[in-house]
Amino acid sequence: MDKFEEKLQVFARKGLSEEEVEKKILDEMGDECICPDCPMFNQCAKEKYEGLYCILGKSECTLEEDECICPDCEVVEDLDLKYDLYCIKGSEKELRE
Ligand code: SF4
Ligand code: SF4
């Protein structure tokens, strides 16, 4: 089991709902997200205060595909994330299913 699965299991043991888990991770790691520095992060995403797509899932904006900088983000290491381009592909959880 990797760190992402461990984290989800810890929250599941505490009986947290999916929304509560998202909120907790947002509180813990939201500041580490470097999406705002990514070439794909456009005005629409900025105005909607988007980010942490790896947990929250796809963007509601139309983003033009470019180089994803997730591999440089600390959250990838913190949670052993395996994918990228979360803003258009969906969350880590969705991509693992
Ligand atoms: S891995 Fe990507 S989507 Fe997730 S917090 Fe880091 S930069 Fe944002
Ligand atoms: S998920 Fe990756 S591609 Fe999308 S905005 Fe964040 S860093 Fe850029």
PDB file of N, CA and C and ligand atoms in Angstrom:
ATOM      1  N   MET A   1       0.847  -1.206   0.000  1.00  0.00           N
ATOM      2  CA  MET A   1       0.000   0.000   0.000  1.00  0.00           C
ATOM      3  C   MET A   1       0.888   1.263   0.000  1.00  0.00           C
ATOM      4  N   ASP A   2       0.597   2.202  -0.890  1.00  0.00           N
ATOM      5  CA  ASP A   2       1.411   3.411  -0.922  1.00  0.00           C
ATOM      6  C   ASP A   2       0.784   4.514  -0.061  1.00  0.00           C
ATOM      7  N   LYS A   3       1.449   5.691  -0.042  1.00  0.00           N
ATOM      8  CA  LYS A   3       1.022   6.750   0.896  1.00  0.00           C
ATOM      9  C   LYS A   3      -0.380   7.268   0.585  1.00  0.00           C
ATOM     10  N   PHE A   4      -0.736   7.297  -0.708  1.00  0.00           N
ATOM     11  CA  PHE A   4      -2.073   7.777  -1.085  1.00  0.00           C
ATOM     12  C   PHE A   4      -3.151   6.859  -0.497  1.00  0.00           C
ATOM     13  N   GLU A   5      -2.968   5.555  -0.678  1.00  0.00           N
ATOM     14  CA  GLU A   5      -3.951   4.597  -0.158  1.00  0.00           C
ATOM     15  C   GLU A   5      -3.991   4.644   1.367  1.00  0.00           C
ATOM     16  N   GLU A   6      -2.796   4.756   1.987  1.00  0.00           N
ATOM     17  CA  GLU A   6      -2.734   4.839   3.455  1.00  0.00           C
ATOM     18  C   GLU A   6      -3.541   6.025   3.968  1.00  0.00           C
ATOM     19  N   LYS A   7      -3.341   7.167   3.317  1.00  0.00           N
ATOM     20  CA  LYS A   7      -4.018   8.398   3.729  1.00  0.00           C
ATOM     21  C   LYS A   7      -5.544   8.205   3.635  1.00  0.00           C
ATOM     22  N   LEU A   8      -6.001   7.630   2.523  1.00  0.00           N
ATOM     23  CA  LEU A   8      -7.441   7.422   2.360  1.00  0.00           C
ATOM     24  C   LEU A   8      -7.967   6.461   3.425  1.00  0.00           C
ATOM     25  N   GLN A   9      -7.157   5.451   3.763  1.00  0.00           N
ATOM     26  CA  GLN A   9      -7.593   4.484   4.779  1.00  0.00           C
ATOM     27  C   GLN A   9      -7.687   5.113   6.168  1.00  0.00           C
ATOM     28  N   VAL A  10      -6.720   5.994   6.478  1.00  0.00           N
ATOM     29  CA  VAL A  10      -6.751   6.673   7.779  1.00  0.00           C
ATOM     30  C   VAL A  10      -8.038   7.477   7.891  1.00  0.00           C
ATOM     31  N   PHE A  11      -8.346   8.226   6.824  1.00  0.00           N
ATOM     32  CA  PHE A  11      -9.563   9.038   6.842  1.00  0.00           C
ATOM     33  C   PHE A  11     -10.807   8.151   6.897  1.00  0.00           C
ATOM     34  N   ALA A  12     -10.780   7.015   6.196  1.00  0.00           N
ATOM     35  CA  ALA A  12     -11.937   6.111   6.187  1.00  0.00           C
ATOM     36  C   ALA A  12     -12.171   5.567   7.597  1.00  0.00           C
ATOM     37  N   ARG A  13     -11.057   5.254   8.305  1.00  0.00           N
ATOM     38  CA  ARG A  13     -11.185   4.728   9.675  1.00  0.00           C
ATOM     39  C   ARG A  13     -11.820   5.765  10.595  1.00  0.00           C
ATOM     40  N   LYS A  14     -11.565   7.042  10.286  1.00  0.00           N
ATOM     41  CA  LYS A  14     -12.149   8.107  11.107  1.00  0.00           C
ATOM     42  C   LYS A  14     -13.602   8.356  10.706  1.00  0.00           C
ATOM     43  N   GLY A  15     -14.060   7.643   9.699  1.00  0.00           N
ATOM     44  CA  GLY A  15     -15.448   7.773   9.264  1.00  0.00           C
ATOM     45  C   GLY A  15     -15.741   9.050   8.497  1.00  0.00           C
ATOM     46  N   LEU A  16     -14.714   9.631   7.876  1.00  0.00           N
ATOM     47  CA  LEU A  16     -14.923  10.878   7.132  1.00  0.00           C
ATOM     48  C   LEU A  16     -15.565  10.594   5.771  1.00  0.00           C
ATOM     49  N   SER A  17     -16.458  11.473   5.372  1.00  0.00           N
ATOM     50  CA  SER A  17     -17.084  11.339   4.056  1.00  0.00           C
ATOM     51  C   SER A  17     -16.087  11.785   2.995  1.00  0.00           C
ATOM     52  N   GLU A  18     -16.415  11.528   1.733  1.00  0.00           N
ATOM     53  CA  GLU A  18     -15.515  11.921   0.652  1.00  0.00           C
ATOM     54  C   GLU A  18     -15.277  13.436   0.664  1.00  0.00           C
ATOM     55  N   GLU A  19     -16.343  14.178   0.931  1.00  0.00           N
ATOM     56  CA  GLU A  19     -16.221  15.648   0.973  1.00  0.00           C
ATOM     57  C   GLU A  19     -15.307  16.096   2.114  1.00  0.00           C
ATOM     58  N   GLU A  20     -15.445  15.428   3.263  1.00  0.00           N
ATOM     59  CA  GLU A  20     -14.597  15.778   4.418  1.00  0.00           C
ATOM     60  C   GLU A  20     -13.129  15.451   4.140  1.00  0.00           C
ATOM     61  N   VAL A  21     -12.907  14.332   3.444  1.00  0.00           N
ATOM     62  CA  VAL A  21     -11.537  13.946   3.093  1.00  0.00           C
ATOM     63  C   VAL A  21     -10.933  15.011   2.177  1.00  0.00           C
ATOM     64  N   GLU A  22     -11.727  15.438   1.172  1.00  0.00           N
ATOM     65  CA  GLU A  22     -11.243  16.472   0.247  1.00  0.00           C
ATOM     66  C   GLU A  22     -10.887  17.740   1.005  1.00  0.00           C
ATOM     67  N   LYS A  23     -11.743  18.118   1.952  1.00  0.00           N
ATOM     68  CA  LYS A  23     -11.520  19.349   2.701  1.00  0.00           C
ATOM     69  C   LYS A  23     -10.246  19.240   3.538  1.00  0.00           C
ATOM     70  N   LYS A  24     -10.060  18.070   4.167  1.00  0.00           N
ATOM     71  CA  LYS A  24      -8.876  17.860   5.017  1.00  0.00           C
ATOM     72  C   LYS A  24      -7.597  17.959   4.186  1.00  0.00           C
ATOM     73  N   ILE A  25      -7.606  17.290   3.034  1.00  0.00           N
ATOM     74  CA  ILE A  25      -6.411  17.313   2.188  1.00  0.00           C
ATOM     75  C   ILE A  25      -6.182  18.728   1.650  1.00  0.00           C
ATOM     76  N   LEU A  26      -7.280  19.409   1.331  1.00  0.00           N
ATOM     77  CA  LEU A  26      -7.171  20.798   0.856  1.00  0.00           C
ATOM     78  C   LEU A  26      -6.527  21.666   1.944  1.00  0.00           C
ATOM     79  N   ASP A  27      -6.968  21.493   3.188  1.00  0.00           N
ATOM     80  CA  ASP A  27      -6.395  22.253   4.304  1.00  0.00           C
ATOM     81  C   ASP A  27      -4.920  21.920   4.501  1.00  0.00           C
ATOM     82  N   GLU A  28      -4.606  20.621   4.415  1.00  0.00           N
ATOM     83  CA  GLU A  28      -3.228  20.178   4.682  1.00  0.00           C
ATOM     84  C   GLU A  28      -2.272  20.524   3.550  1.00  0.00           C
ATOM     85  N   MET A  29      -2.745  20.401   2.317  1.00  0.00           N
ATOM     86  CA  MET A  29      -1.815  20.463   1.181  1.00  0.00           C
ATOM     87  C   MET A  29      -2.136  21.512   0.131  1.00  0.00           C
ATOM     88  N   GLY A  30      -3.241  22.222   0.311  1.00  0.00           N
ATOM     89  CA  GLY A  30      -3.651  23.207  -0.692  1.00  0.00           C
ATOM     90  C   GLY A  30      -2.559  24.201  -1.029  1.00  0.00           C
ATOM     91  N   ASP A  31      -1.804  24.624  -0.019  1.00  0.00           N
ATOM     92  CA  ASP A  31      -0.757  25.630  -0.242  1.00  0.00           C
ATOM     93  C   ASP A  31       0.417  25.089  -1.051  1.00  0.00           C
ATOM     94  N   GLU A  32       0.552  23.766  -1.074  1.00  0.00           N
ATOM     95  CA  GLU A  32       1.695  23.173  -1.791  1.00  0.00           C
ATOM     96  C   GLU A  32       1.443  23.057  -3.285  1.00  0.00           C
ATOM     97  N   CYS A  33       0.175  23.150  -3.683  1.00  0.00           N
ATOM     98  CA  CYS A  33      -0.182  22.968  -5.091  1.00  0.00           C
ATOM     99  C   CYS A  33       0.449  24.070  -5.954  1.00  0.00           C
ATOM    100  N   ILE A  34       1.161  23.628  -6.999  1.00  0.00           N
ATOM    101  CA  ILE A  34       1.839  24.605  -7.860  1.00  0.00           C
ATOM    102  C   ILE A  34       1.092  24.817  -9.179  1.00  0.00           C
ATOM    103  N   CYS A  35      -0.141  24.321  -9.265  1.00  0.00           N
ATOM    104  CA  CYS A  35      -0.933  24.523 -10.497  1.00  0.00           C
ATOM    105  C   CYS A  35      -0.963  25.986 -10.960  1.00  0.00           C
ATOM    106  N   PRO A  36      -1.095  26.966 -10.037  1.00  0.00           N
ATOM    107  CA  PRO A  36      -1.129  28.346 -10.518  1.00  0.00           C
ATOM    108  C   PRO A  36       0.123  28.754 -11.309  1.00  0.00           C
ATOM    109  N   ASP A  37       1.227  28.013 -11.173  1.00  0.00           N
ATOM    110  CA  ASP A  37       2.440  28.318 -11.937  1.00  0.00           C
ATOM    111  C   ASP A  37       2.495  27.561 -13.270  1.00  0.00           C
ATOM    112  N   CYS A  38       1.510  26.718 -13.519  1.00  0.00           N
ATOM    113  CA  CYS A  38       1.514  25.868 -14.711  1.00  0.00           C
ATOM    114  C   CYS A  38       1.037  26.645 -15.932  1.00  0.00           C
ATOM    115  N   PRO A  39       1.634  26.372 -17.110  1.00  0.00           N
ATOM    116  CA  PRO A  39       1.192  27.072 -18.327  1.00  0.00           C
ATOM    117  C   PRO A  39      -0.265  26.798 -18.679  1.00  0.00           C
ATOM    118  N   MET A  40      -0.825  25.714 -18.159  1.00  0.00           N
ATOM    119  CA  MET A  40      -2.227  25.381 -18.478  1.00  0.00           C
ATOM    120  C   MET A  40      -3.232  26.137 -17.614  1.00  0.00           C
ATOM    121  N   PHE A  41      -2.759  26.674 -16.507  1.00  0.00           N
ATOM    122  CA  PHE A  41      -3.656  27.328 -15.533  1.00  0.00           C
ATOM    123  C   PHE A  41      -4.036  28.705 -16.078  1.00  0.00           C
ATOM    124  N   ASN A  42      -5.263  28.825 -16.589  1.00  0.00           N
ATOM    125  CA  ASN A  42      -5.656  30.066 -17.275  1.00  0.00           C
ATOM    126  C   ASN A  42      -6.494  30.998 -16.374  1.00  0.00           C
ATOM    127  N   GLN A  43      -6.965  32.065 -16.968  1.00  0.00           N
ATOM    128  CA  GLN A  43      -7.723  33.079 -16.234  1.00  0.00           C
ATOM    129  C   GLN A  43      -8.963  32.475 -15.559  1.00  0.00           C
ATOM    130  N   CYS A  44      -9.660  31.614 -16.303  1.00  0.00           N
ATOM    131  CA  CYS A  44     -10.875  30.974 -15.772  1.00  0.00           C
ATOM    132  C   CYS A  44     -10.547  30.200 -14.481  1.00  0.00           C
ATOM    133  N   ALA A  45      -9.482  29.397 -14.537  1.00  0.00           N
ATOM    134  CA  ALA A  45      -9.076  28.609 -13.359  1.00  0.00           C
ATOM    135  C   ALA A  45      -8.711  29.523 -12.196  1.00  0.00           C
ATOM    136  N   LYS A  46      -8.074  30.647 -12.545  1.00  0.00           N
ATOM    137  CA  LYS A  46      -7.674  31.621 -11.525  1.00  0.00           C
ATOM    138  C   LYS A  46      -8.926  32.197 -10.841  1.00  0.00           C
ATOM    139  N   GLU A  47      -9.872  32.596 -11.670  1.00  0.00           N
ATOM    140  CA  GLU A  47     -11.088  33.226 -11.131  1.00  0.00           C
ATOM    141  C   GLU A  47     -11.903  32.265 -10.274  1.00  0.00           C
ATOM    142  N   LYS A  48     -11.808  30.981 -10.577  1.00  0.00           N
ATOM    143  CA  LYS A  48     -12.559  29.996  -9.792  1.00  0.00           C
ATOM    144  C   LYS A  48     -11.745  29.468  -8.599  1.00  0.00           C
ATOM    145  N   TYR A  49     -10.572  30.030  -8.387  1.00  0.00           N
ATOM    146  CA  TYR A  49      -9.675  29.589  -7.302  1.00  0.00           C
ATOM    147  C   TYR A  49      -9.463  28.083  -7.347  1.00  0.00           C
ATOM    148  N   GLU A  50      -9.250  27.566  -8.565  1.00  0.00           N
ATOM    149  CA  GLU A  50      -9.060  26.121  -8.692  1.00  0.00           C
ATOM    150  C   GLU A  50      -7.652  25.707  -8.271  1.00  0.00           C
ATOM    151  N   GLY A  51      -7.429  24.410  -8.241  1.00  0.00           N
ATOM    152  CA  GLY A  51      -6.137  23.824  -7.889  1.00  0.00           C
ATOM    153  C   GLY A  51      -6.367  22.485  -7.230  1.00  0.00           C
ATOM    154  N   LEU A  52      -5.315  21.843  -6.786  1.00  0.00           N
ATOM    155  CA  LEU A  52      -5.379  20.533  -6.151  1.00  0.00           C
ATOM    156  C   LEU A  52      -6.291  19.572  -6.935  1.00  0.00           C
ATOM    157  N   TYR A  53      -6.150  19.624  -8.252  1.00  0.00           N
ATOM    158  CA  TYR A  53      -6.972  18.767  -9.124  1.00  0.00           C
ATOM    159  C   TYR A  53      -6.737  17.283  -8.845  1.00  0.00           C
ATOM    160  N   CYS A  54      -5.540  16.943  -8.336  1.00  0.00           N
ATOM    161  CA  CYS A  54      -5.232  15.532  -8.055  1.00  0.00           C
ATOM    162  C   CYS A  54      -6.188  14.954  -7.016  1.00  0.00           C
ATOM    163  N   ILE A  55      -6.747  15.828  -6.189  1.00  0.00           N
ATOM    164  CA  ILE A  55      -7.707  15.382  -5.169  1.00  0.00           C
ATOM    165  C   ILE A  55      -9.132  15.778  -5.563  1.00  0.00           C
ATOM    166  N   LEU A  56      -9.287  16.996  -6.047  1.00  0.00           N
ATOM    167  CA  LEU A  56     -10.634  17.514  -6.302  1.00  0.00           C
ATOM    168  C   LEU A  56     -11.180  17.139  -7.679  1.00  0.00           C
ATOM    169  N   GLY A  57     -10.323  16.666  -8.562  1.00  0.00           N
ATOM    170  CA  GLY A  57     -10.776  16.249  -9.889  1.00  0.00           C
ATOM    171  C   GLY A  57     -10.700  17.356 -10.929  1.00  0.00           C
ATOM    172  N   LYS A  58     -11.277  17.070 -12.087  1.00  0.00           N
ATOM    173  CA  LYS A  58     -11.134  17.935 -13.270  1.00  0.00           C
ATOM    174  C   LYS A  58     -11.513  19.391 -13.064  1.00  0.00           C
ATOM    175  N   SER A  59     -10.899  20.227 -13.880  1.00  0.00           N
ATOM    176  CA  SER A  59     -11.223  21.651 -13.894  1.00  0.00           C
ATOM    177  C   SER A  59     -12.591  21.870 -14.539  1.00  0.00           C
ATOM    178  N   GLU A  60     -13.258  22.927 -14.118  1.00  0.00           N
ATOM    179  CA  GLU A  60     -14.522  23.294 -14.753  1.00  0.00           C
ATOM    180  C   GLU A  60     -14.259  24.214 -15.948  1.00  0.00           C
ATOM    181  N   CYS A  61     -12.999  24.556 -16.159  1.00  0.00           N
ATOM    182  CA  CYS A  61     -12.641  25.474 -17.244  1.00  0.00           C
ATOM    183  C   CYS A  61     -12.145  24.671 -18.447  1.00  0.00           C
ATOM    184  N   THR A  62     -12.070  25.347 -19.590  1.00  0.00           N
ATOM    185  CA  THR A  62     -11.486  24.713 -20.764  1.00  0.00           C
ATOM    186  C   THR A  62     -10.004  25.055 -20.765  1.00  0.00           C
ATOM    187  N   LEU A  63      -9.181  24.055 -20.509  1.00  0.00           N
ATOM    188  CA  LEU A  63      -7.738  24.291 -20.417  1.00  0.00           C
ATOM    189  C   LEU A  63      -7.051  23.692 -21.638  1.00  0.00           C
ATOM    190  N   GLU A  64      -6.112  24.428 -22.157  1.00  0.00           N
ATOM    191  CA  GLU A  64      -5.384  23.951 -23.326  1.00  0.00           C
ATOM    192  C   GLU A  64      -4.218  23.085 -22.885  1.00  0.00           C
ATOM    193  N   GLU A  65      -4.133  21.878 -23.434  1.00  0.00           N
ATOM    194  CA  GLU A  65      -3.102  20.957 -22.960  1.00  0.00           C
ATOM    195  C   GLU A  65      -1.686  21.456 -23.243  1.00  0.00           C
ATOM    196  N   ASP A  66      -0.863  21.397 -22.229  1.00  0.00           N
ATOM    197  CA  ASP A  66       0.528  21.826 -22.304  1.00  0.00           C
ATOM    198  C   ASP A  66       1.308  20.921 -21.357  1.00  0.00           C
ATOM    199  N   GLU A  67       2.502  21.335 -20.995  1.00  0.00           N
ATOM    200  CA  GLU A  67       3.291  20.476 -20.109  1.00  0.00           C
ATOM    201  C   GLU A  67       2.826  20.604 -18.668  1.00  0.00           C
ATOM    202  N   CYS A  68       2.455  19.479 -18.074  1.00  0.00           N
ATOM    203  CA  CYS A  68       1.991  19.477 -16.686  1.00  0.00           C
ATOM    204  C   CYS A  68       3.201  19.540 -15.748  1.00  0.00           C
ATOM    205  N   ILE A  69       3.128  20.429 -14.762  1.00  0.00           N
ATOM    206  CA  ILE A  69       4.276  20.553 -13.839  1.00  0.00           C
ATOM    207  C   ILE A  69       4.048  19.795 -12.516  1.00  0.00           C
ATOM    208  N   CYS A  70       2.976  18.987 -12.465  1.00  0.00           N
ATOM    209  CA  CYS A  70       2.740  18.191 -11.247  1.00  0.00           C
ATOM    210  C   CYS A  70       3.981  17.417 -10.760  1.00  0.00           C
ATOM    211  N   PRO A  71       4.785  16.837 -11.689  1.00  0.00           N
ATOM    212  CA  PRO A  71       5.942  16.082 -11.189  1.00  0.00           C
ATOM    213  C   PRO A  71       6.878  16.903 -10.299  1.00  0.00           C
ATOM    214  N   ASP A  72       6.806  18.242 -10.381  1.00  0.00           N
ATOM    215  CA  ASP A  72       7.656  19.087  -9.527  1.00  0.00           C
ATOM    216  C   ASP A  72       6.979  19.444  -8.205  1.00  0.00           C
ATOM    217  N   CYS A  73       5.773  18.988  -7.998  1.00  0.00           N
ATOM    218  CA  CYS A  73       4.992  19.378  -6.813  1.00  0.00           C
ATOM    219  C   CYS A  73       5.275  18.454  -5.624  1.00  0.00           C
ATOM    220  N   GLU A  74       5.337  19.044  -4.444  1.00  0.00           N
ATOM    221  CA  GLU A  74       5.626  18.244  -3.239  1.00  0.00           C
ATOM    222  C   GLU A  74       4.513  17.256  -2.905  1.00  0.00           C
ATOM    223  N   VAL A  75       3.289  17.597  -3.334  1.00  0.00           N
ATOM    224  CA  VAL A  75       2.158  16.703  -3.029  1.00  0.00           C
ATOM    225  C   VAL A  75       2.355  15.333  -3.700  1.00  0.00           C
ATOM    226  N   VAL A  76       3.000  15.331  -4.864  1.00  0.00           N
ATOM    227  CA  VAL A  76       3.250  14.070  -5.571  1.00  0.00           C
ATOM    228  C   VAL A  76       4.082  13.144  -4.682  1.00  0.00           C
ATOM    229  N   GLU A  77       5.099  13.726  -4.046  1.00  0.00           N
ATOM    230  CA  GLU A  77       5.959  12.935  -3.169  1.00  0.00           C
ATOM    231  C   GLU A  77       5.234  12.588  -1.867  1.00  0.00           C
ATOM    232  N   ASP A  78       4.517  13.584  -1.322  1.00  0.00           N
ATOM    233  CA  ASP A  78       3.803  13.367  -0.058  1.00  0.00           C
ATOM    234  C   ASP A  78       2.809  12.212  -0.155  1.00  0.00           C
ATOM    235  N   LEU A  79       2.176  12.079  -1.327  1.00  0.00           N
ATOM    236  CA  LEU A  79       1.104  11.080  -1.457  1.00  0.00           C
ATOM    237  C   LEU A  79       1.413   9.953  -2.453  1.00  0.00           C
ATOM    238  N   ASP A  80       2.662   9.886  -2.943  1.00  0.00           N
ATOM    239  CA  ASP A  80       3.007   8.867  -3.948  1.00  0.00           C
ATOM    240  C   ASP A  80       2.042   8.883  -5.130  1.00  0.00           C
ATOM    241  N   LEU A  81       1.777  10.058  -5.661  1.00  0.00           N
ATOM    242  CA  LEU A  81       0.851  10.133  -6.792  1.00  0.00           C
ATOM    243  C   LEU A  81       1.509   9.548  -8.046  1.00  0.00           C
ATOM    244  N   LYS A  82       0.701   8.927  -8.892  1.00  0.00           N
ATOM    245  CA  LYS A  82       1.255   8.214 -10.050  1.00  0.00           C
ATOM    246  C   LYS A  82       0.929   8.860 -11.391  1.00  0.00           C
ATOM    247  N   TYR A  83       0.006   9.794 -11.414  1.00  0.00           N
ATOM    248  CA  TYR A  83      -0.444  10.328 -12.706  1.00  0.00           C
ATOM    249  C   TYR A  83      -0.085  11.812 -12.840  1.00  0.00           C
ATOM    250  N   ASP A  84      -0.625  12.456 -13.866  1.00  0.00           N
ATOM    251  CA  ASP A  84      -0.454  13.900 -14.049  1.00  0.00           C
ATOM    252  C   ASP A  84      -1.648  14.414 -14.850  1.00  0.00           C
ATOM    253  N   LEU A  85      -1.615  15.667 -15.263  1.00  0.00           N
ATOM    254  CA  LEU A  85      -2.711  16.274 -16.029  1.00  0.00           C
ATOM    255  C   LEU A  85      -4.073  16.066 -15.355  1.00  0.00           C
ATOM    256  N   TYR A  86      -4.072  16.140 -14.040  1.00  0.00           N
ATOM    257  CA  TYR A  86      -5.316  15.897 -13.277  1.00  0.00           C
ATOM    258  C   TYR A  86      -6.432  16.871 -13.650  1.00  0.00           C
ATOM    259  N   CYS A  87      -6.046  18.083 -14.056  1.00  0.00           N
ATOM    260  CA  CYS A  87      -7.060  19.101 -14.371  1.00  0.00           C
ATOM    261  C   CYS A  87      -7.914  18.694 -15.568  1.00  0.00           C
ATOM    262  N   ILE A  88      -7.378  17.850 -16.441  1.00  0.00           N
ATOM    263  CA  ILE A  88      -8.221  17.409 -17.558  1.00  0.00           C
ATOM    264  C   ILE A  88      -8.547  15.909 -17.496  1.00  0.00           C
ATOM    265  N   LYS A  89      -7.754  15.140 -16.743  1.00  0.00           N
ATOM    266  CA  LYS A  89      -8.010  13.690 -16.697  1.00  0.00           C
ATOM    267  C   LYS A  89      -8.848  13.259 -15.497  1.00  0.00           C
ATOM    268  N   GLY A  90      -8.850  14.067 -14.439  1.00  0.00           N
ATOM    269  CA  GLY A  90      -9.571  13.690 -13.223  1.00  0.00           C
ATOM    270  C   GLY A  90      -8.620  13.399 -12.078  1.00  0.00           C
ATOM    271  N   SER A  91      -9.189  13.115 -10.902  1.00  0.00           N
ATOM    272  CA  SER A  91      -8.375  12.963  -9.681  1.00  0.00           C
ATOM    273  C   SER A  91      -7.563  11.664  -9.673  1.00  0.00           C
ATOM    274  N   GLU A  92      -6.587  11.608  -8.790  1.00  0.00           N
ATOM    275  CA  GLU A  92      -5.774  10.395  -8.618  1.00  0.00           C
ATOM    276  C   GLU A  92      -6.691   9.190  -8.321  1.00  0.00           C
ATOM    277  N   LYS A  93      -7.678   9.416  -7.474  1.00  0.00           N
ATOM    278  CA  LYS A  93      -8.576   8.321  -7.089  1.00  0.00           C
ATOM    279  C   LYS A  93      -9.329   7.802  -8.315  1.00  0.00           C
ATOM    280  N   GLU A  94      -9.848   8.731  -9.104  1.00  0.00           N
ATOM    281  CA  GLU A  94     -10.587   8.322 -10.315  1.00  0.00           C
ATOM    282  C   GLU A  94      -9.667   7.584 -11.289  1.00  0.00           C
ATOM    283  N   LEU A  95      -8.443   8.081 -11.432  1.00  0.00           N
ATOM    284  CA  LEU A  95      -7.526   7.467 -12.395  1.00  0.00           C
ATOM    285  C   LEU A  95      -7.059   6.084 -11.939  1.00  0.00           C
ATOM    286  N   ARG A  96      -7.095   5.839 -10.625  1.00  0.00           N
ATOM    287  CA  ARG A  96      -6.678   4.519 -10.124  1.00  0.00           C
ATOM    288  C   ARG A  96      -7.798   3.497 -10.208  1.00  0.00           C
ATOM    289  N   GLU A  97      -9.024   3.954 -10.384  1.00  0.00           N
ATOM    290  CA  GLU A  97     -10.167   3.013 -10.370  1.00  0.00           C
ATOM    291  C   GLU A  97     -10.286   2.241 -11.692  1.00  0.00           C
TER     292      GLU A  97
HETATM  293  S1  SF4 B   1       0.119  17.240  -7.886  1.00  0.00           S
HETATM  294 FE1  SF4 B   1      -0.544  18.752  -9.395  1.00  0.00          FE
HETATM  295  S2  SF4 B   1      -2.728  18.999  -9.019  1.00  0.00           S
HETATM  296 FE2  SF4 B   1      -1.869  18.003  -7.242  1.00  0.00          FE
HETATM  297  S3  SF4 B   1      -1.402  19.606  -5.803  1.00  0.00           S
HETATM  298 FE3  SF4 B   1       0.448  19.263  -7.008  1.00  0.00          FE
HETATM  299  S4  SF4 B   1       0.395  20.656  -8.735  1.00  0.00           S
HETATM  300 FE4  SF4 B   1      -1.665  20.589  -7.845  1.00  0.00          FE
HETATM  301  S1  SF4 B   2      -2.862  19.420 -12.913  1.00  0.00           S
HETATM  302 FE1  SF4 B   2      -0.882  19.556 -13.942  1.00  0.00          FE
HETATM  303  S2  SF4 B   2      -1.441  20.294 -15.997  1.00  0.00           S
HETATM  304 FE2  SF4 B   2      -3.169  20.733 -14.676  1.00  0.00          FE
HETATM  305  S3  SF4 B   2      -2.853  22.818 -13.959  1.00  0.00           S
HETATM  306 FE3  SF4 B   2      -1.985  21.433 -12.425  1.00  0.00          FE
HETATM  307  S4  SF4 B   2       0.166  21.276 -12.974  1.00  0.00           S
HETATM  308 FE4  SF4 B   2      -0.902  22.073 -14.740  1.00  0.00          FE
END
